[in-house]
Amino acid sequence: QKEVEQNSGPLSVPEGAIASLNCTYSDRVSQSFFWYRQYSGKSPELIMSIYSNGDKEDGRFTAQLNKASQYVSLLIRDSQPSDSATYLCAVNSPNDYKLSFGAGTTVTVRA
Amino acid sequence: EAGVVQSPRYKIIEKKQPVAFWCNPISGHNTLYWYLQNLGQGPELLIRYENEEAVDDSQLPKDRFSAERLKGVDSTLKIQPAELGDSAVYLCASSFQNTEAFFGQGTRLTVV
């Protein structure tokens, strides 16, 4: 089992819709969770971090964390063509502080 | 504030040749990561430093890869000799005490 798994893409959504991205992790004691956005040919850019159960909102992005289910998600509201990118989920555990990444989900927003 | 700086941005070498990548982390960041990213995959950790100490190098192919972080600031990742399968993007990231990590622009290596 991979340490961090993301729903396979690609995910295509119309402009203005909500894009929903999911991520599960295997290390139950993980404490820090991050979402990165990576445009084609560019390096990952941190867009959200979440440490406590519940929702965290930042502009059009909402991260949701459920440690009991070992699940973290990212919602992108009012999706724009500029949101078209690969989104990477990353998890950090106090067991090793390894900062492990999922394979990413590619999102395409259709104008 | 300057971000993580990597050089070179691109490198093309022949197989069996050596290559080195350099990374300058964000000022004050004590944790430094080197990742490898293949097309269509997420970054895979090669080595993690806490200050000048390599605390996790379990995924570093030590027969051909080496890394150092002198004085706990800049870091260099070396491959000698390079193989065709080493073609990938090499990413450096830094963080303060294992919190949010920020990436440099990456080095795209092509081995021919």
GROMACS .gro file of C-alpha atoms in nm:
model
  223
    1GLN     CA    1   0.000   0.000   0.000
    2LYS     CA    2   0.134   0.339  -0.095
    3GLU     CA    3   0.179   0.586   0.186
    4VAL     CA    4  -0.028   0.855   0.015
    5GLU     CA    5  -0.292   0.779  -0.246
    6GLN     CA    6  -0.491   1.021  -0.456
    7ASN     CA    7  -0.794   0.964  -0.673
    8SER     CA    8  -0.681   0.893  -1.025
    9GLY     CA    9  -0.747   1.157  -1.282
   10PRO     CA   10  -0.767   1.332  -1.497
   11LEU     CA   11  -1.054   1.534  -1.358
   12SER     CA   12  -1.237   1.757  -1.601
   13VAL     CA   13  -1.476   2.019  -1.469
   14PRO     CA   14  -1.659   2.308  -1.638
   15GLU     CA   15  -1.565   2.662  -1.552
   16GLY     CA   16  -1.745   2.780  -1.242
   17ALA     CA   17  -1.800   2.429  -1.103
   18ILE     CA   18  -1.651   2.270  -0.793
   19ALA     CA   19  -1.351   2.042  -0.832
   20SER     CA   20  -1.316   1.780  -0.557
   21LEU     CA   21  -0.985   1.608  -0.494
   22ASN     CA   22  -0.933   1.323  -0.250
   23CYS     CA   23  -0.633   1.182  -0.070
   24THR     CA   24  -0.586   0.897   0.177
   25TYR     CA   25  -0.278   0.817   0.383
   26SER     CA   26  -0.153   0.507   0.560
   27ASP     CA   27   0.039   0.641   0.864
   28ARG     CA   28  -0.223   0.688   1.133
   29VAL     CA   29  -0.010   0.925   1.339
   30SER     CA   30   0.043   1.176   1.055
   31GLN     CA   31  -0.006   1.529   1.175
   32SER     CA   32   0.061   1.767   0.887
   33PHE     CA   33  -0.115   1.771   0.552
   34PHE     CA   34  -0.048   1.983   0.248
   35TRP     CA   35  -0.183   2.047  -0.097
   36TYR     CA   36   0.050   2.158  -0.373
   37ARG     CA   37  -0.038   2.282  -0.720
   38GLN     CA   38   0.198   2.198  -1.004
   39TYR     CA   39   0.164   2.351  -1.347
   40SER     CA   40   0.311   2.161  -1.639
   41GLY     CA   41   0.687   2.204  -1.648
   42LYS     CA   42   0.695   2.390  -1.316
   43SER     CA   43   0.778   2.291  -0.961
   44PRO     CA   44   0.515   2.226  -0.690
   45GLU     CA   45   0.366   2.533  -0.523
   46LEU     CA   46   0.217   2.512  -0.174
   47ILE     CA   47  -0.147   2.624  -0.172
   48MET     CA   48  -0.293   2.483   0.150
   49SER     CA   49  -0.181   2.330   0.476
   50ILE     CA   50  -0.406   2.173   0.739
   51TYR     CA   51  -0.325   2.025   1.076
   52SER     CA   52  -0.658   1.980   1.260
   53ASN     CA   53  -0.974   1.790   1.181
   54GLY     CA   54  -1.237   1.989   0.999
   55ASP     CA   55  -1.236   2.245   0.722
   56LYS     CA   56  -0.991   2.519   0.638
   57GLU     CA   57  -1.085   2.779   0.380
   58ASP     CA   58  -0.854   3.008   0.183
   59GLY     CA   59  -1.021   3.199  -0.096
   60ARG     CA   60  -1.172   2.952  -0.340
   61PHE     CA   61  -0.988   2.659  -0.182
   62THR     CA   62  -1.116   2.449   0.107
   63ALA     CA   63  -0.914   2.170   0.264
   64GLN     CA   64  -1.094   1.907   0.471
   65LEU     CA   65  -0.924   1.669   0.714
   66ASN     CA   66  -1.060   1.360   0.884
   67LYS     CA   67  -0.784   1.189   1.081
   68ALA     CA   68  -1.010   0.905   1.198
   69SER     CA   69  -1.071   0.808   0.835
   70GLN     CA   70  -0.715   0.904   0.732
   71TYR     CA   71  -0.858   1.121   0.462
   72VAL     CA   72  -0.787   1.471   0.337
   73SER     CA   73  -0.957   1.650   0.052
   74LEU     CA   74  -0.935   1.973  -0.144
   75LEU     CA   75  -1.230   2.157  -0.291
   76ILE     CA   76  -1.182   2.423  -0.555
   77ARG     CA   77  -1.491   2.642  -0.584
   78ASP     CA   78  -1.576   2.849  -0.890
   79SER     CA   79  -1.309   2.669  -1.089
   80GLN     CA   80  -1.120   2.881  -1.338
   81PRO     CA   81  -0.911   2.777  -1.641
   82SER     CA   82  -0.607   2.896  -1.445
   83ASP     CA   83  -0.677   2.617  -1.193
   84SER     CA   84  -0.588   2.359  -1.458
   85ALA     CA   85  -0.287   2.183  -1.308
   86THR     CA   86  -0.180   1.873  -1.120
   87TYR     CA   87  -0.262   1.879  -0.750
   88LEU     CA   88  -0.034   1.690  -0.515
   89CYS     CA   89  -0.128   1.575  -0.167
   90ALA     CA   90   0.159   1.558   0.085
   91VAL     CA   91   0.164   1.413   0.434
   92ASN     CA   92   0.417   1.450   0.715
   93SER     CA   93   0.436   1.207   1.004
   94PRO     CA   94   0.625   1.252   1.331
   95ASN     CA   95   0.745   0.895   1.282
   96ASP     CA   96   0.988   1.003   1.012
   97TYR     CA   97   0.908   1.361   0.895
   98LYS     CA   98   0.950   1.223   0.545
   99LEU     CA   99   0.694   1.451   0.368
  100SER     CA  100   0.547   1.187   0.140
  101PHE     CA  101   0.361   1.277  -0.178
  102GLY     CA  102   0.082   1.117  -0.372
  103ALA     CA  103   0.104   1.071  -0.748
  104GLY     CA  104  -0.115   1.376  -0.808
  105THR     CA  105  -0.450   1.439  -0.973
  106THR     CA  106  -0.459   1.639  -1.294
  107VAL     CA  107  -0.745   1.886  -1.316
  108THR     CA  108  -0.864   2.044  -1.638
  109VAL     CA  109  -1.113   2.329  -1.621
  110ARG     CA  110  -1.314   2.362  -1.942
  111ALA     CA  111  -1.405   2.715  -2.047
  112GLU     CA  112   1.210   3.706   0.069
  113ALA     CA  113   1.408   3.494  -0.174
  114GLY     CA  114   1.277   3.146  -0.235
  115VAL     CA  115   1.466   2.821  -0.279
  116VAL     CA  116   1.721   2.859  -0.556
  117GLN     CA  117   1.843   2.568  -0.764
  118SER     CA  118   2.096   2.547  -1.044
  119PRO     CA  119   2.129   2.459  -1.316
  120ARG     CA  120   1.773   2.462  -1.451
  121TYR     CA  121   1.854   2.217  -1.726
  122LYS     CA  122   2.136   1.971  -1.780
  123ILE     CA  123   2.204   1.731  -2.066
  124ILE     CA  124   2.487   1.482  -2.019
  125GLU     CA  125   2.604   1.159  -2.172
  126LYS     CA  126   2.563   0.840  -1.973
  127LYS     CA  127   2.850   0.753  -1.743
  128GLN     CA  128   2.936   1.121  -1.697
  129PRO     CA  129   2.913   1.291  -1.357
  130VAL     CA  130   2.664   1.568  -1.278
  131ALA     CA  131   2.600   1.792  -0.980
  132PHE     CA  132   2.302   1.998  -0.869
  133TRP     CA  133   2.311   2.287  -0.626
  134CYS     CA  134   2.045   2.417  -0.389
  135ASN     CA  135   2.027   2.726  -0.171
  136PRO     CA  136   1.734   2.702   0.072
  137ILE     CA  137   1.522   2.980   0.216
  138SER     CA  138   1.715   3.169   0.482
  139GLY     CA  139   1.656   3.022   0.826
  140HIS     CA  140   1.516   2.693   0.701
  141ASN     CA  141   1.694   2.411   0.878
  142THR     CA  142   1.528   2.123   0.690
  143LEU     CA  143   1.633   2.055   0.333
  144TYR     CA  144   1.492   1.790   0.103
  145TRP     CA  145   1.607   1.650  -0.230
  146TYR     CA  146   1.333   1.487  -0.436
  147LEU     CA  147   1.326   1.313  -0.769
  148GLN     CA  148   1.019   1.350  -0.989
  149ASN     CA  149   0.945   1.143  -1.295
  150LEU     CA  150   0.685   1.247  -1.548
  151GLY     CA  151   0.333   1.184  -1.426
  152GLN     CA  152   0.443   1.092  -1.074
  153GLY     CA  153   0.471   1.267  -0.742
  154PRO     CA  154   0.805   1.371  -0.593
  155GLU     CA  155   1.000   1.088  -0.429
  156LEU     CA  156   1.231   1.170  -0.142
  157LEU     CA  157   1.600   1.103  -0.197
  158ILE     CA  158   1.747   1.258   0.115
  159ARG     CA  159   1.644   1.489   0.399
  160TYR     CA  160   1.876   1.706   0.605
  161GLU     CA  161   1.824   1.860   0.946
  162ASN     CA  162   2.087   2.133   0.950
  163GLU     CA  163   2.402   1.959   0.825
  164GLU     CA  164   2.295   1.607   0.924
  165ALA     CA  165   2.144   1.367   0.673
  166VAL     CA  166   1.862   1.220   0.884
  167ASP     CA  167   1.695   1.018   0.609
  168ASP     CA  168   1.891   0.889   0.311
  169SER     CA  169   1.725   0.551   0.289
  170GLN     CA  170   1.600   0.615  -0.067
  171LEU     CA  171   1.931   0.750  -0.199
  172PRO     CA  172   2.107   0.504  -0.435
  173LYS     CA  173   2.437   0.529  -0.261
  174ASP     CA  174   2.634   0.344  -0.525
  175ARG     CA  175   2.607   0.641  -0.758
  176PHE     CA  176   2.439   0.925  -0.570
  177SER     CA  177   2.594   1.141  -0.301
  178ALA     CA  178   2.488   1.457  -0.126
  179GLU     CA  179   2.628   1.705   0.118
  180ARG     CA  180   2.510   2.008   0.308
  181LEU     CA  181   2.809   2.191   0.439
  182LYS     CA  182   2.750   2.437   0.724
  183GLY     CA  183   2.382   2.347   0.719
  184VAL     CA  184   2.292   2.587   0.440
  185ASP     CA  185   2.362   2.512   0.071
  186SER     CA  186   2.344   2.156  -0.055
  187THR     CA  187   2.484   1.966  -0.348
  188LEU     CA  188   2.351   1.644  -0.499
  189LYS     CA  189   2.586   1.446  -0.721
  190ILE     CA  190   2.543   1.153  -0.955
  191GLN     CA  191   2.845   0.960  -1.073
  192PRO     CA  192   2.820   0.790  -1.313
  193ALA     CA  193   2.485   0.890  -1.457
  194GLU     CA  194   2.261   0.631  -1.618
  195LEU     CA  195   1.982   0.672  -1.873
  196GLY     CA  196   1.726   0.599  -1.603
  197ASP     CA  197   1.840   0.899  -1.401
  198SER     CA  198   1.669   1.133  -1.646
  199ALA     CA  199   1.413   1.317  -1.433
  200VAL     CA  200   1.350   1.644  -1.254
  201TYR     CA  201   1.548   1.691  -0.933
  202LEU     CA  202   1.371   1.912  -0.683
  203CYS     CA  203   1.506   2.078  -0.374
  204ALA     CA  204   1.276   2.198  -0.097
  205SER     CA  205   1.326   2.356   0.242
  206SER     CA  206   1.121   2.408   0.554
  207PHE     CA  207   1.157   2.535   0.908
  208GLN     CA  208   1.148   2.242   1.149
  209ASN     CA  209   0.941   2.015   0.927
  210THR     CA  210   0.654   2.256   0.873
  211GLU     CA  211   0.549   2.389   0.532
  212ALA     CA  212   0.802   2.300   0.263
  213PHE     CA  213   0.877   2.522  -0.035
  214PHE     CA  214   1.030   2.406  -0.359
  215GLY     CA  215   1.291   2.548  -0.590
  216GLN     CA  216   1.248   2.562  -0.965
  217GLY     CA  217   1.401   2.217  -1.011
  218THR     CA  218   1.673   2.082  -1.239
  219ARG     CA  219   1.563   1.885  -1.542
  220LEU     CA  220   1.828   1.623  -1.614
  221THR     CA  221   1.847   1.443  -1.945
  222VAL     CA  222   2.095   1.158  -1.981
  223VAL     CA  223   2.165   1.056  -2.340
   0.00000   0.00000   0.00000
